[in-house]
Structures are given as structure tokens and as C-alpha cells.
Coordinates of C-alpha atoms in Angstrom, one line a residue:
M247 CA 2.5 -23.0 31.3
L248 CA 1.3 -23.5 27.6
A249 CA -0.9 -26.5 28.6
A250 CA -2.3 -24.2 31.2
A251 CA -3.1 -21.5 28.8
F252 CA -4.4 -23.8 26.5
A253 CA -6.9 -25.3 29.0
S254 CA -8.0 -21.7 30.0
V255 CA -8.7 -21.0 26.2
I256 CA -10.9 -24.1 25.9
S257 CA -12.8 -23.3 29.2
D258 CA -13.2 -19.8 28.9
T259 CA -13.5 -18.9 25.0
A260 CA -16.6 -19.4 23.0
L261 CA -15.8 -23.1 22.6
A262 CA -18.3 -23.9 25.4
E263 CA -20.9 -21.6 23.6
G264 CA -21.5 -23.9 20.8
R265 CA -21.4 -21.0 18.2
P266 CA -20.2 -21.9 14.8
A267 CA -16.7 -21.4 14.0
K268 CA -17.4 -19.2 10.9
E269 CA -19.5 -16.8 13.3
L270 CA -16.3 -16.7 15.6
F271 CA -13.5 -16.1 13.0
G272 CA -15.9 -13.9 10.7
G273 CA -16.3 -11.6 13.7
M274 CA -12.6 -11.0 14.3
A275 CA -11.4 -7.5 12.9
L276 CA -7.7 -7.9 13.4
P277 CA -5.2 -10.8 13.4
A278 CA -3.5 -12.6 16.4
K279 CA -0.5 -11.0 17.2
A280 CA 2.1 -13.8 17.1
A281 CA 4.6 -15.2 14.7
P282 CA 3.4 -16.1 11.1
S283 CA 2.0 -19.6 11.3
P284 CA -0.7 -21.5 9.4
Y285 CA -2.3 -24.0 11.4
G286 CA -4.2 -27.2 9.7
S287 CA -5.3 -27.4 6.1
Y288 CA -6.3 -24.9 3.4
A289 CA -10.1 -25.9 4.3
K290 CA -9.8 -26.6 8.0
G291 CA -7.5 -24.3 9.7
C292 CA -6.6 -20.8 10.9
I293 CA -3.4 -18.4 11.1
A294 CA -1.7 -16.5 13.6
G295 CA 0.5 -13.5 12.4
A296 CA -1.4 -12.5 9.4
V297 CA -0.6 -9.2 7.6
A298 CA -3.2 -7.1 5.5
I299 CA -2.1 -6.1 2.0
P300 CA -2.9 -2.4 1.7
T301 CA -6.1 -1.5 0.1
D302 CA -4.2 0.4 -2.9
G303 CA -0.9 -0.3 -4.2
P304 CA 0.9 0.9 -7.3
T305 CA 0.1 -2.2 -9.1
W306 CA -3.0 -3.6 -7.5
Q307 CA -6.2 -2.7 -5.7
A308 CA -8.2 -4.9 -3.2
M309 CA -11.8 -5.4 -3.8
R310 CA -14.9 -6.0 -1.8
L311 CA -13.3 -4.3 1.3
S312 CA -16.3 -4.8 3.4
R313 CA -15.4 -8.4 3.7
N314 CA -12.1 -7.7 5.5
R315 CA -10.7 -10.7 3.7
R316 CA -7.5 -9.0 2.4
W317 CA -5.3 -10.8 5.2
G318 CA -2.7 -13.5 4.6
H319 CA 0.6 -15.0 5.4
P320 CA 3.4 -12.4 4.9
Q321 CA 4.8 -14.7 2.2
M322 CA 1.6 -14.5 0.3
I323 CA 1.3 -11.1 0.6
A324 CA 4.8 -10.4 -0.6
L325 CA 4.2 -12.9 -3.5
L326 CA 1.0 -10.8 -4.6
E327 CA 3.1 -7.8 -4.8
R328 CA 5.7 -9.3 -7.0
F329 CA 3.0 -10.9 -9.3
S330 CA 1.1 -7.6 -9.4
R331 CA 4.2 -6.0 -11.0
D332 CA 5.0 -8.9 -13.2
A333 CA 1.3 -8.8 -14.6
V334 CA 1.8 -5.3 -15.5
Q335 CA 4.9 -6.3 -17.5
L336 CA 2.8 -8.6 -19.5
G337 CA 0.4 -5.8 -20.3
W338 CA -2.3 -6.5 -17.6
G339 CA -3.5 -3.1 -17.5
S340 CA -2.2 -1.0 -14.4
G341 CA -2.0 -3.9 -12.1
I342 CA -4.3 -6.8 -10.5
L343 CA -7.5 -6.6 -8.9
I344 CA -7.4 -8.9 -5.6
G345 CA -10.4 -10.7 -4.2
D346 CA -10.6 -12.7 -1.2
I347 CA -7.2 -13.8 0.6
S348 CA -8.2 -14.7 4.2
Q349 CA -9.7 -13.4 7.3
P350 CA -7.7 -11.8 9.9
R351 CA -7.2 -15.1 11.8
G352 CA -8.1 -17.4 8.7
G353 CA -10.8 -20.2 9.7
P354 CA -14.0 -20.7 8.3
M355 CA -15.8 -18.0 6.6
L356 CA -19.6 -16.9 6.8
S357 CA -19.9 -17.3 3.1
G358 CA -18.1 -17.9 -0.2
H359 CA -15.3 -20.4 0.4
A360 CA -14.5 -23.7 2.1
S361 CA -11.0 -22.8 1.8
H362 CA -8.9 -19.7 2.1
Q363 CA -8.5 -20.7 6.0
I364 CA -4.9 -20.4 6.5
G365 CA -3.7 -17.3 4.6
L366 CA -2.1 -19.2 1.7
D367 CA -4.9 -18.6 -0.9
A368 CA -5.7 -15.6 -2.9
D369 CA -8.3 -14.8 -5.8
I370 CA -7.4 -12.7 -8.7
W371 CA -10.1 -11.2 -11.0
F372 CA -9.8 -11.8 -14.7
T373 CA -10.3 -7.9 -15.0
P374 CA -7.0 -6.0 -15.1
K375 CA -7.0 -2.9 -12.6
P376 CA -8.2 0.2 -14.6
A377 CA -6.0 3.1 -15.1
N378 CA -8.2 5.3 -13.0
P379 CA -8.5 3.9 -9.3
L380 CA -11.7 2.4 -8.4
S381 CA -13.6 4.1 -5.4
A382 CA -14.4 2.1 -2.3
Q383 CA -18.0 1.8 -3.6
Q384 CA -16.9 0.8 -7.1
R385 CA -15.0 -2.1 -5.5
E386 CA -18.2 -3.2 -3.8
D387 CA -20.6 -3.0 -6.7
M388 CA -18.1 -3.8 -9.7
P389 CA -19.7 -7.0 -11.5
F390 CA -17.7 -10.2 -12.2
T391 CA -16.8 -10.9 -15.7
S392 CA -17.0 -14.4 -16.9
M393 CA -14.6 -15.7 -19.4
L394 CA -17.3 -18.4 -20.8
Q395 CA -19.8 -17.9 -23.4
K396 CA -23.4 -18.1 -21.9
D397 CA -24.7 -20.1 -24.8
K398 CA -22.1 -22.9 -25.0
F399 CA -21.2 -25.6 -22.4
L400 CA -17.7 -24.9 -21.0
T401 CA -16.4 -22.8 -23.9
V402 CA -14.3 -19.8 -23.4
D403 CA -15.4 -16.7 -24.9
R404 CA -13.0 -15.6 -27.8
R405 CA -14.2 -11.9 -27.5
L406 CA -12.9 -11.9 -23.7
W407 CA -10.0 -14.1 -23.6
T408 CA -6.7 -12.9 -24.8
N409 CA -3.1 -14.1 -25.0
T410 CA -2.4 -11.8 -22.1
H411 CA -4.9 -13.8 -20.0
A412 CA -3.1 -16.9 -20.5
Q413 CA 0.2 -15.2 -19.8
V414 CA -0.9 -13.8 -16.5
V415 CA -2.3 -17.1 -15.3
V416 CA 0.9 -19.3 -16.3
Q417 CA 3.2 -16.4 -14.7
A418 CA 1.3 -17.0 -11.4
A419 CA 1.7 -20.7 -11.7
S420 CA 5.6 -20.2 -12.6
Y421 CA 6.5 -19.1 -8.9
P422 CA 8.2 -21.9 -7.1
Q423 CA 6.3 -21.2 -4.0
V424 CA 2.9 -21.5 -5.9
E425 CA 1.4 -25.0 -5.5
R426 CA -1.7 -24.9 -7.6
I427 CA -3.6 -22.4 -9.7
F428 CA -7.4 -23.1 -10.0
V429 CA -9.3 -22.2 -12.9
N430 CA -12.5 -23.1 -14.8
P431 CA -12.2 -26.3 -16.7
A432 CA -13.0 -24.5 -20.1
I433 CA -10.0 -22.1 -19.1
K434 CA -7.6 -25.1 -18.5
K435 CA -8.7 -26.8 -21.9
K436 CA -8.1 -23.3 -23.7
L437 CA -4.5 -23.2 -22.1
C438 CA -4.0 -27.0 -23.2
D439 CA -4.9 -26.4 -26.7
T440 CA -3.3 -23.0 -27.2
W441 CA -0.4 -22.6 -24.9
T442 CA 3.0 -22.7 -27.1
G443 CA 5.3 -21.5 -24.5
D444 CA 7.1 -23.8 -21.6
R445 CA 4.4 -26.0 -20.5
S446 CA 6.4 -27.5 -17.7
V447 CA 3.9 -25.4 -15.1
L448 CA 0.7 -26.2 -16.9
G449 CA 0.1 -29.1 -14.6
K450 CA -0.1 -26.8 -11.6
I451 CA -3.3 -25.3 -13.2
R452 CA -6.0 -27.3 -12.0
P453 CA -9.6 -27.4 -13.2
I454 CA -12.3 -27.0 -10.8
Y455 CA -16.0 -25.7 -10.6
G456 CA -16.5 -22.1 -11.1
H457 CA -13.4 -20.0 -11.4
D458 CA -14.6 -18.4 -14.5
A459 CA -14.4 -14.8 -13.5
H460 CA -11.3 -15.3 -11.3
F461 CA -8.3 -17.5 -10.7
H462 CA -7.2 -18.8 -7.4
I463 CA -3.5 -18.9 -6.2
R464 CA -2.5 -21.6 -3.8
M465 CA 1.0 -21.3 -2.0
R466 CA 2.6 -24.3 -0.5
C467 CA 3.1 -24.6 3.1
P468 CA 6.0 -22.2 4.3
D469 CA 9.3 -23.7 5.0
G470 CA 9.3 -24.5 8.8
A471 CA 5.4 -24.3 9.2
S472 CA 5.1 -27.4 11.1
G473 CA 1.4 -26.8 11.9
C474 CA 0.4 -26.3 8.1
K475 CA -0.9 -29.3 6.4
P476 CA 0.3 -29.8 2.9
Q477 CA -2.0 -30.8 0.1
A478 CA -1.0 -33.9 -2.0
A479 CA 1.4 -33.4 -4.7
V480 CA 0.2 -32.2 -8.1
P481 CA 0.4 -35.4 -10.6
P482 CA 2.9 -35.3 -13.0
G483 CA 2.4 -34.0 -16.5
D484 CA 0.5 -30.9 -18.1
G485 CA -2.8 -31.9 -16.8
C486 CA -4.2 -32.1 -20.4
D487 CA -5.3 -35.6 -20.2
K488 CA -8.3 -37.9 -19.2
S489 CA -8.5 -36.1 -15.8
L490 CA -9.6 -33.0 -17.7
A491 CA -11.8 -34.7 -20.2
W492 CA -13.8 -36.0 -17.4
W493 CA -14.9 -32.2 -16.8
F494 CA -16.4 -32.2 -20.3
T495 CA -18.9 -35.3 -19.6
Q496 CA -22.1 -34.9 -17.8
E497 CA -21.0 -36.7 -14.8
P498 CA -19.4 -33.7 -12.8
W499 CA -22.5 -31.6 -13.5
A500 CA -25.4 -34.2 -13.1
A501 CA -27.8 -33.7 -10.0
P502 CA -27.2 -36.5 -7.6
K503 CA -29.9 -39.2 -7.9
K504 CA -32.5 -39.3 -5.1
D505 CA -33.7 -42.4 -3.3
P506 CA -37.4 -41.9 -3.0
N507 CA -37.5 -44.2 -0.1
A508 CA -34.7 -42.5 1.8
K509 CA -35.1 -40.8 5.1
P510 CA -34.4 -37.0 4.9
A511 CA -30.9 -36.3 5.6
P512 CA -30.2 -34.5 9.0
K513 CA -29.3 -30.8 8.8
P514 CA -25.6 -30.6 8.3
R515 CA -23.7 -29.8 11.5
A516 CA -21.8 -26.4 11.5
M517 CA -18.1 -26.8 12.0
Q518 CA -17.1 -25.9 15.5
V519 CA -13.9 -24.5 16.9
S520 CA -13.2 -27.7 18.6
D521 CA -13.4 -29.3 15.1
L522 CA -10.4 -27.3 13.9
P523 CA -6.6 -27.8 14.9
K524 CA -6.3 -27.2 18.8
A525 CA -3.9 -24.3 18.0
C526 CA -6.9 -22.4 16.4
A527 CA -8.5 -21.8 19.9
M528 CA -5.6 -20.0 21.0
V529 CA -5.4 -17.9 17.6
L530 CA -9.1 -17.0 18.2
D531 CA -8.3 -15.9 22.0
A532 CA -4.7 -14.3 21.1
R533 CA -4.3 -10.7 21.9
G534 CA -4.3 -8.8 18.5
P535 CA -2.7 -5.4 17.5
S536 CA -4.0 -1.9 18.6
N537 CA -5.1 -1.2 15.0
E538 CA -5.0 -2.2 11.6
M539 CA -2.1 -0.3 10.6
E540 CA 0.3 -2.2 12.8
A541 CA -0.4 -5.5 10.7
T542 CA -0.5 -3.8 7.4
Y543 CA 2.4 -4.9 5.0
Q544 CA 4.5 -2.1 3.5
A545 CA 4.7 -2.5 -0.3
G546 CA 7.3 -1.4 -2.8
G547 CA 10.3 -3.0 -0.9
G548 CA 9.7 -0.8 2.1
S549 CA 9.8 -1.8 5.8
M550 CA 7.1 -2.3 7.9
P551 CA 6.3 0.6 10.4
S552 CA 8.2 0.4 13.5
S553 CA 4.9 -0.3 15.5
A554 CA 4.2 -3.4 13.2
A555 CA 7.0 -5.4 13.9
S556 CA 4.7 -8.0 15.6
A557 CA 3.0 -8.8 12.3
F558 CA 6.3 -10.6 11.3
V559 CA 8.2 -11.5 14.6
A560 CA 6.5 -13.2 17.8
P561 CA 5.8 -11.0 20.7
Q562 CA 8.0 -11.7 23.8
A563 CA 5.8 -13.4 26.7
A564 CA 6.8 -13.0 30.3
G565 CA 10.1 -14.5 31.0
G566 CA 11.6 -13.5 27.8
Q567 CA 10.3 -16.6 26.0
A568 CA 8.6 -16.0 22.4
F569 CA 4.9 -17.1 22.3
E570 CA 4.2 -20.2 20.4
L571 CA 1.1 -22.0 19.2
P572 CA 1.2 -25.9 19.2
A573 CA 1.4 -27.5 15.7
V574 CA -1.6 -29.8 16.2
V575 CA -3.1 -30.7 12.8
P576 CA -6.2 -32.9 12.0
V577 CA -6.6 -35.2 9.0
P578 CA -8.1 -33.4 6.2
A579 CA -11.2 -34.5 4.5
V580 CA -10.8 -36.5 1.2
R581 CA -10.4 -34.5 -1.7
P582 CA -10.7 -35.5 -5.6
S583 CA -7.5 -36.9 -6.8
G584 CA -5.2 -34.2 -8.1
W585 CA -7.5 -31.4 -6.7

């Protein structure tokens, strides 16, 4: 039955239309109504059963609401709720400002990210939540604040960066379910040079391009998520070594050398649904909840609304068997060592 259903998806959905996967996943307003299941890798996959973090919580606000990217695996959403409370205890204003998590069904985005595809990535602004809640328009218009000096190469601005910033980043890295935190190389160096507490989690904090106005939380694949492709383990140590020093050379920032005799490179081919794990075609085609509220996480330890059970529990198919998706995962593209 599952094989027949999958074949139907292949023939009947937009796979045959040749539309880029980012257009198809970017056009989905609601999640797939199924058990929470990430499929594929962080930069090549999708998610079924995602839930939305509420736009406003006691210790957070979601930003850039028009993007509809506040969806994630329930464990990610629960982690963000916990982290938001812990950040306040550290003196981080009245909470956190949450940027992109994922689209309702994950997958490639129309703009902004290569990752964030399986509901296990989330961006947190380096700006605390203000005491007075931001309006919807303010959340669209509020500019990012870079932590770097504008007139110096890879240098943290000491007028902006505080010990509380450092504490908040290290706190995010301290949770066992967090696999990596991505920050700008200058911020990583600042932590290496100034952090005097327990350094055992500094190795999780990885330097990468950008990430000077926000940091990126990445959760490991949840237990039992057989369709989720884990990332290679973080190298041992605190990461304050030659791998960090490389970012302060010209090599990472140098423009690629051009061969004047080389033929023009062909236009990059847009990722298709067929390039993703096979389960993603079913995620794209699956029935969704009747409205957003059914799949919105209830914060503060409360329960989901009775109509939202499907956000956490697989709906029952005909014959009483739970709907399941096949765990088919492709080999991910090569990433830099320790990324």
C-alpha cells in the first residue's frame, strides 16, 4: 500500500512539472499532518509533523513573521522555550528574538539559507527581546545589529559585545541535544580569548561566514529519527586552535581565481524534489491540519489544544495503522572539516 501511495505521489505531484523544490516547499503554508520526522540532512531534506512556535511568548518573540519560518521539530521548539527562560535568568533582557527556524514542511527555501531544512536549526538574534513587545511591522523592519567593528577585520566591537552575550551563547551550547552553535569567527575568537568558565562546550561553538548579528543553534538528530542524516561529530577540544586561526588568514575571504581561457560555467541547476530524500515527495503531498492553531506549540508547560494532537502523534490511516514515511536519506554534500 505504501509503495503504491509513493508511486502515486511521484506521478501526480509537481515532481513531473520540473518546478524547483524551493518553490514547492516555500509555497506550503501548513505542515504535513504526521508524526514528527526529519528526513535527510540539514541542507538537503524536509520534515513531517512540524509545529510552530507561537509568535509571542513570555520570554520570546518570533521575528520576520511574513517569512512563515517559525516551524520546527517539537523538540526544537521545546528547546527554544527552555533556552528563552534561561537567557532571561542570565540577564538577557526580557527574552530572545527568534529568527528563522524552518518552513512548515522544511525543504529548500526561496532565499536566505542552505540549511534549516529539517526543523532542527534556529537563528537567535544578538539583540535581546525589548521590554515593550515589538509590533508585527517592527518585527519586519527592525534592522540587525552586527557585533563586529566596521573599520577592522574580524574584530568584535567592544562597545556592543558584553559578558552576557558570551554567557547566552555558551548556555545555548550547553544543552546535550545541541550539536553545534554557529557564530562569526571573530565571535568565536572572542570567546576563546575571554571565557573563564567551563570550556568543555566551547568546541560546539563553530566559526562560519556571516553570523555576526545572530547565532545559529543546531540540534542533533532526535533519538529514533532513522530518516535523519546526522552531521559528523565535532572534533575534540575547544576549537581555539589552527582551525580557528585559518579564518584570520586571507584564504577564506579571497575571491576565486579565474581562468581567462575557461568556458563560462553552466547555470546552476535548481534543486528538484527528486534530489531530496524520497520521503520528501510524500511530505510535500501529505494532508495538513485545517488551520495553523492545530499545529502551534503551547508554551509554558501547557498542553497542545485538543485539536492539535496530530502535531505530535501520527494520524491513523484506514485499517488502524499509523501513517509512516520511508526513511530514505541521500549522501550529503561534502562539508569543510569540523563545520
